PDB file of C-alpha atoms in Angstrom:
ATOM      1  CA  MET T   1     -15.460   1.436   4.753  1.00  0.00           C
ATOM      2  CA  LEU T   2     -14.805   4.907   3.329  1.00  0.00           C
ATOM      3  CA  GLU T   3     -18.372   6.029   4.808  1.00  0.00           C
ATOM      4  CA  HIS T   4     -17.253   5.006   8.142  1.00  0.00           C
ATOM      5  CA  PHE T   5     -14.205   7.109   7.983  1.00  0.00           C
ATOM      6  CA  ALA T   6     -16.235   9.924   6.390  1.00  0.00           C
ATOM      7  CA  LYS T   7     -18.757   9.520   9.550  1.00  0.00           C
ATOM      8  CA  LEU T   8     -15.575  10.109  11.763  1.00  0.00           C
ATOM      9  CA  GLY T   9     -14.546  13.281   9.764  1.00  0.00           C
ATOM     10  CA  VAL T  10     -11.801  11.815   8.108  1.00  0.00           C
ATOM     11  CA  ASP T  11     -11.295  13.415   4.686  1.00  0.00           C
ATOM     12  CA  PRO T  12     -11.373  10.731   2.085  1.00  0.00           C
ATOM     13  CA  ALA T  13      -8.236  12.868   0.312  1.00  0.00           C
ATOM     14  CA  THR T  14      -6.246  11.881   3.231  1.00  0.00           C
ATOM     15  CA  PHE T  15      -7.988   8.462   3.574  1.00  0.00           C
ATOM     16  CA  SER T  16      -7.102   7.237   7.054  1.00  0.00           C
ATOM     17  CA  GLY T  17      -4.200   9.872   7.640  1.00  0.00           C
ATOM     18  CA  GLY T  18      -6.468  11.661   9.838  1.00  0.00           C
ATOM     19  CA  ARG T  19      -5.542  14.994  11.081  1.00  0.00           C
ATOM     20  CA  LEU T  20      -1.981  14.090  11.296  1.00  0.00           C
ATOM     21  CA  GLY T  21      -2.038  13.074   7.712  1.00  0.00           C
ATOM     22  CA  GLU T  22      -3.515  16.435   6.792  1.00  0.00           C
ATOM     23  CA  LYS T  23      -0.851  18.194   8.817  1.00  0.00           C
ATOM     24  CA  LEU T  24       2.066  16.290   7.032  1.00  0.00           C
ATOM     25  CA  GLY T  25       0.453  16.920   3.657  1.00  0.00           C
ATOM     26  CA  ILE T  26      -0.172  13.032   2.887  1.00  0.00           C
ATOM     27  CA  ARG T  27      -2.100  12.335  -0.234  1.00  0.00           C
ATOM     28  CA  ILE T  28      -2.940   8.721  -1.290  1.00  0.00           C
ATOM     29  CA  VAL T  29      -2.686   8.253  -5.013  1.00  0.00           C
ATOM     30  CA  GLU T  30      -3.439   4.518  -5.356  1.00  0.00           C
ATOM     31  CA  ALA T  31      -4.697   1.937  -2.880  1.00  0.00           C
ATOM     32  CA  SER T  32      -5.750  -1.533  -2.914  1.00  0.00           C
ATOM     33  CA  GLY T  33      -5.161  -4.489  -0.192  1.00  0.00           C
ATOM     34  CA  ASP T  34      -2.023  -5.167  -2.025  1.00  0.00           C
ATOM     35  CA  ARG T  35      -0.415  -1.829  -2.818  1.00  0.00           C
ATOM     36  CA  VAL T  36      -0.842   1.541  -1.619  1.00  0.00           C
ATOM     37  CA  VAL T  37       1.105   4.497  -2.903  1.00  0.00           C
ATOM     38  CA  GLY T  38       1.093   7.982  -1.313  1.00  0.00           C
ATOM     39  CA  THR T  39       2.956  11.323  -1.239  1.00  0.00           C
ATOM     40  CA  MET T  40       4.346  13.822   1.122  1.00  0.00           C
ATOM     41  CA  PRO T  41       6.057  17.223   0.779  1.00  0.00           C
ATOM     42  CA  VAL T  42       9.470  17.540   2.466  1.00  0.00           C
ATOM     43  CA  ASP T  43       8.686  21.265   3.127  1.00  0.00           C
ATOM     44  CA  GLY T  44       7.070  21.685   6.316  1.00  0.00           C
ATOM     45  CA  ASN T  45       8.037  18.207   7.514  1.00  0.00           C
ATOM     46  CA  GLN T  46      11.860  18.872   8.235  1.00  0.00           C
ATOM     47  CA  GLN T  47      13.946  18.722  11.245  1.00  0.00           C
ATOM     48  CA  PRO T  48      15.906  21.796  12.423  1.00  0.00           C
ATOM     49  CA  TYR T  49      18.740  21.008   9.966  1.00  0.00           C
ATOM     50  CA  GLY T  50      16.254  21.130   7.018  1.00  0.00           C
ATOM     51  CA  LEU T  51      16.038  17.322   6.522  1.00  0.00           C
ATOM     52  CA  LEU T  52      13.032  15.464   6.211  1.00  0.00           C
ATOM     53  CA  HIS T  53      12.161  14.303   9.661  1.00  0.00           C
ATOM     54  CA  GLY T  54      12.377  10.439  10.327  1.00  0.00           C
ATOM     55  CA  GLY T  55       9.127  10.748  12.225  1.00  0.00           C
ATOM     56  CA  ALA T  56       7.402  12.006   9.275  1.00  0.00           C
ATOM     57  CA  SER T  57       8.900   9.357   7.180  1.00  0.00           C
ATOM     58  CA  ALA T  58       7.503   6.858   9.772  1.00  0.00           C
ATOM     59  CA  ALA T  59       4.101   8.485   9.876  1.00  0.00           C
ATOM     60  CA  LEU T  60       3.837   8.139   6.026  1.00  0.00           C
ATOM     61  CA  ALA T  61       4.748   4.473   6.102  1.00  0.00           C
ATOM     62  CA  GLU T  62       2.388   3.863   8.802  1.00  0.00           C
ATOM     63  CA  THR T  63      -0.352   5.581   7.137  1.00  0.00           C
ATOM     64  CA  LEU T  64       0.063   3.665   3.809  1.00  0.00           C
ATOM     65  CA  GLY T  65       0.589   0.244   5.312  1.00  0.00           C
ATOM     66  CA  SER T  66      -2.514   0.885   7.659  1.00  0.00           C
ATOM     67  CA  VAL T  67      -4.782   1.689   4.534  1.00  0.00           C
ATOM     68  CA  GLY T  68      -3.732  -1.297   2.867  1.00  0.00           C
ATOM     69  CA  ALA T  69      -4.343  -3.354   5.762  1.00  0.00           C
ATOM     70  CA  MET T  70      -7.634  -1.820   6.316  1.00  0.00           C
ATOM     71  CA  LEU T  71      -8.526  -2.576   2.720  1.00  0.00           C
ATOM     72  CA  HIS T  72      -7.326  -5.987   3.242  1.00  0.00           C
ATOM     73  CA  ALA T  73      -9.660  -6.492   6.450  1.00  0.00           C
ATOM     74  CA  GLY T  74     -12.824  -5.348   4.592  1.00  0.00           C
ATOM     75  CA  PRO T  75     -16.128  -3.918   5.630  1.00  0.00           C
ATOM     76  CA  GLY T  76     -16.747  -3.998   9.390  1.00  0.00           C
ATOM     77  CA  ARG T  77     -13.008  -4.232  10.316  1.00  0.00           C
ATOM     78  CA  TYR T  78     -10.092  -2.157  11.151  1.00  0.00           C
ATOM     79  CA  ALA T  79      -6.371  -2.085  10.942  1.00  0.00           C
ATOM     80  CA  VAL T  80      -4.129  -1.132  14.304  1.00  0.00           C
ATOM     81  CA  GLY T  81      -0.459  -0.782  13.940  1.00  0.00           C
ATOM     82  CA  VAL T  82       1.479  -2.969  16.302  1.00  0.00           C
ATOM     83  CA  ASP T  83       4.780  -2.908  14.971  1.00  0.00           C
ATOM     84  CA  LEU T  84       6.781  -0.360  12.784  1.00  0.00           C
ATOM     85  CA  ASN T  85      10.466  -0.292  12.056  1.00  0.00           C
ATOM     86  CA  ALA T  86      12.216   2.212   9.678  1.00  0.00           C
ATOM     87  CA  THR T  87      15.702   2.483   8.284  1.00  0.00           C
ATOM     88  CA  HIS T  88      16.570   5.809   6.946  1.00  0.00           C
ATOM     89  CA  HIS T  89      19.340   5.500   4.226  1.00  0.00           C
ATOM     90  CA  ARG T  90      19.452   9.170   2.890  1.00  0.00           C
ATOM     91  CA  SER T  91      18.227  12.535   3.333  1.00  0.00           C
ATOM     92  CA  ALA T  92      15.594  14.566   1.471  1.00  0.00           C
ATOM     93  CA  THR T  93      15.530  18.310   1.593  1.00  0.00           C
ATOM     94  CA  SER T  94      13.060  19.436  -0.915  1.00  0.00           C
ATOM     95  CA  GLY T  95      10.300  18.222  -3.329  1.00  0.00           C
ATOM     96  CA  LEU T  96       7.854  15.250  -2.603  1.00  0.00           C
ATOM     97  CA  VAL T  97       8.636  11.842  -1.149  1.00  0.00           C
ATOM     98  CA  THR T  98       6.651   8.872  -2.485  1.00  0.00           C
ATOM     99  CA  GLY T  99       5.898   6.009  -0.387  1.00  0.00           C
ATOM    100  CA  VAL T 100       4.880   2.510  -1.847  1.00  0.00           C
ATOM    101  CA  ALA T 101       3.427  -0.100   0.648  1.00  0.00           C
ATOM    102  CA  THR T 102       3.402  -3.520  -0.535  1.00  0.00           C
ATOM    103  CA  ALA T 103       1.761  -6.496   1.092  1.00  0.00           C
ATOM    104  CA  VAL T 104       4.121  -9.421   2.202  1.00  0.00           C
ATOM    105  CA  PHE T 105       1.410 -11.199   4.442  1.00  0.00           C
ATOM    106  CA  LYS T 106      -2.219 -10.938   4.756  1.00  0.00           C
ATOM    107  CA  GLY T 107      -3.546 -12.999   7.142  1.00  0.00           C
ATOM    108  CA  ARG T 108      -7.339 -13.067   9.127  1.00  0.00           C
ATOM    109  CA  THR T 109      -5.967 -11.125  12.265  1.00  0.00           C
ATOM    110  CA  ALA T 110      -2.656  -9.594  10.924  1.00  0.00           C
ATOM    111  CA  ALA T 111      -1.377  -7.959   7.858  1.00  0.00           C
ATOM    112  CA  THR T 112       2.363  -6.935   7.244  1.00  0.00           C
ATOM    113  CA  TYR T 113       3.486  -4.403   4.741  1.00  0.00           C
ATOM    114  CA  GLU T 114       6.900  -3.326   3.261  1.00  0.00           C
ATOM    115  CA  ILE T 115       7.263   0.390   2.540  1.00  0.00           C
ATOM    116  CA  ALA T 116       9.764   1.695   0.435  1.00  0.00           C
ATOM    117  CA  ILE T 117      10.007   5.841   0.503  1.00  0.00           C
ATOM    118  CA  THR T 118      12.100   7.556  -2.433  1.00  0.00           C
ATOM    119  CA  ASP T 119      12.907  11.077  -3.451  1.00  0.00           C
ATOM    120  CA  ASP T 120      11.658  12.980  -6.454  1.00  0.00           C
ATOM    121  CA  THR T 121      14.881  11.356  -8.226  1.00  0.00           C
ATOM    122  CA  GLY T 122      13.590   7.659  -7.253  1.00  0.00           C
ATOM    123  CA  LYS T 123      16.520   7.142  -4.600  1.00  0.00           C
ATOM    124  CA  ARG T 124      15.462   5.304  -1.701  1.00  0.00           C
ATOM    125  CA  VAL T 125      15.143   7.716   1.470  1.00  0.00           C
ATOM    126  CA  THR T 126      13.599   5.241   3.681  1.00  0.00           C
ATOM    127  CA  SER T 127      12.738   1.531   4.294  1.00  0.00           C
ATOM    128  CA  CYS T 128       9.859   0.226   6.643  1.00  0.00           C
ATOM    129  CA  ARG T 129       7.996  -2.583   7.592  1.00  0.00           C
ATOM    130  CA  LEU T 130       4.487  -2.264   9.336  1.00  0.00           C
ATOM    131  CA  THR T 131       2.586  -5.154  10.994  1.00  0.00           C
ATOM    132  CA  CYS T 132      -1.250  -4.577  11.852  1.00  0.00           C
ATOM    133  CA  MET T 133      -3.528  -6.207  13.780  1.00  0.00           C
ATOM    134  CA  LEU T 134      -6.906  -6.758  12.275  1.00  0.00           C
ATOM    135  CA  ARG T 135      -9.974  -6.232  14.418  1.00  0.00           C
ATOM    136  CA  ASP T 136     -13.856  -6.102  14.332  1.00  0.00           C
ATOM    137  CA  LEU T 137     -15.489  -2.799  14.680  1.00  0.00           C
TER     138      LEU T 137
END
């Protein structure tokens, strides 16, 4: 699967984050079909008031959940996000945020992940849920 993404020009360091992942600074640090962990800097991903942009948090969540769903789907298949929700609990103004995507449903045609995004102190910033449709290449 990594070879397929490499042929599309996706840097394995961002592993499915693509160009948006590169711009946001997303880095995957652990990945399996059950759990994906990644980080993203707050700096450069802030809204005009200096707070982490909610859309950046949503992009981090969708990236992590999609990586997990793709790994669950296996070779010759890919994942497409079809539903994403995010609840923003508190702001982050500096440092890194860390997202942990945990599988809650892994089926043949769909997979759902819960994603918890925390700040440098371990406080929850955002809670998300992502459902991906699993398709054949």
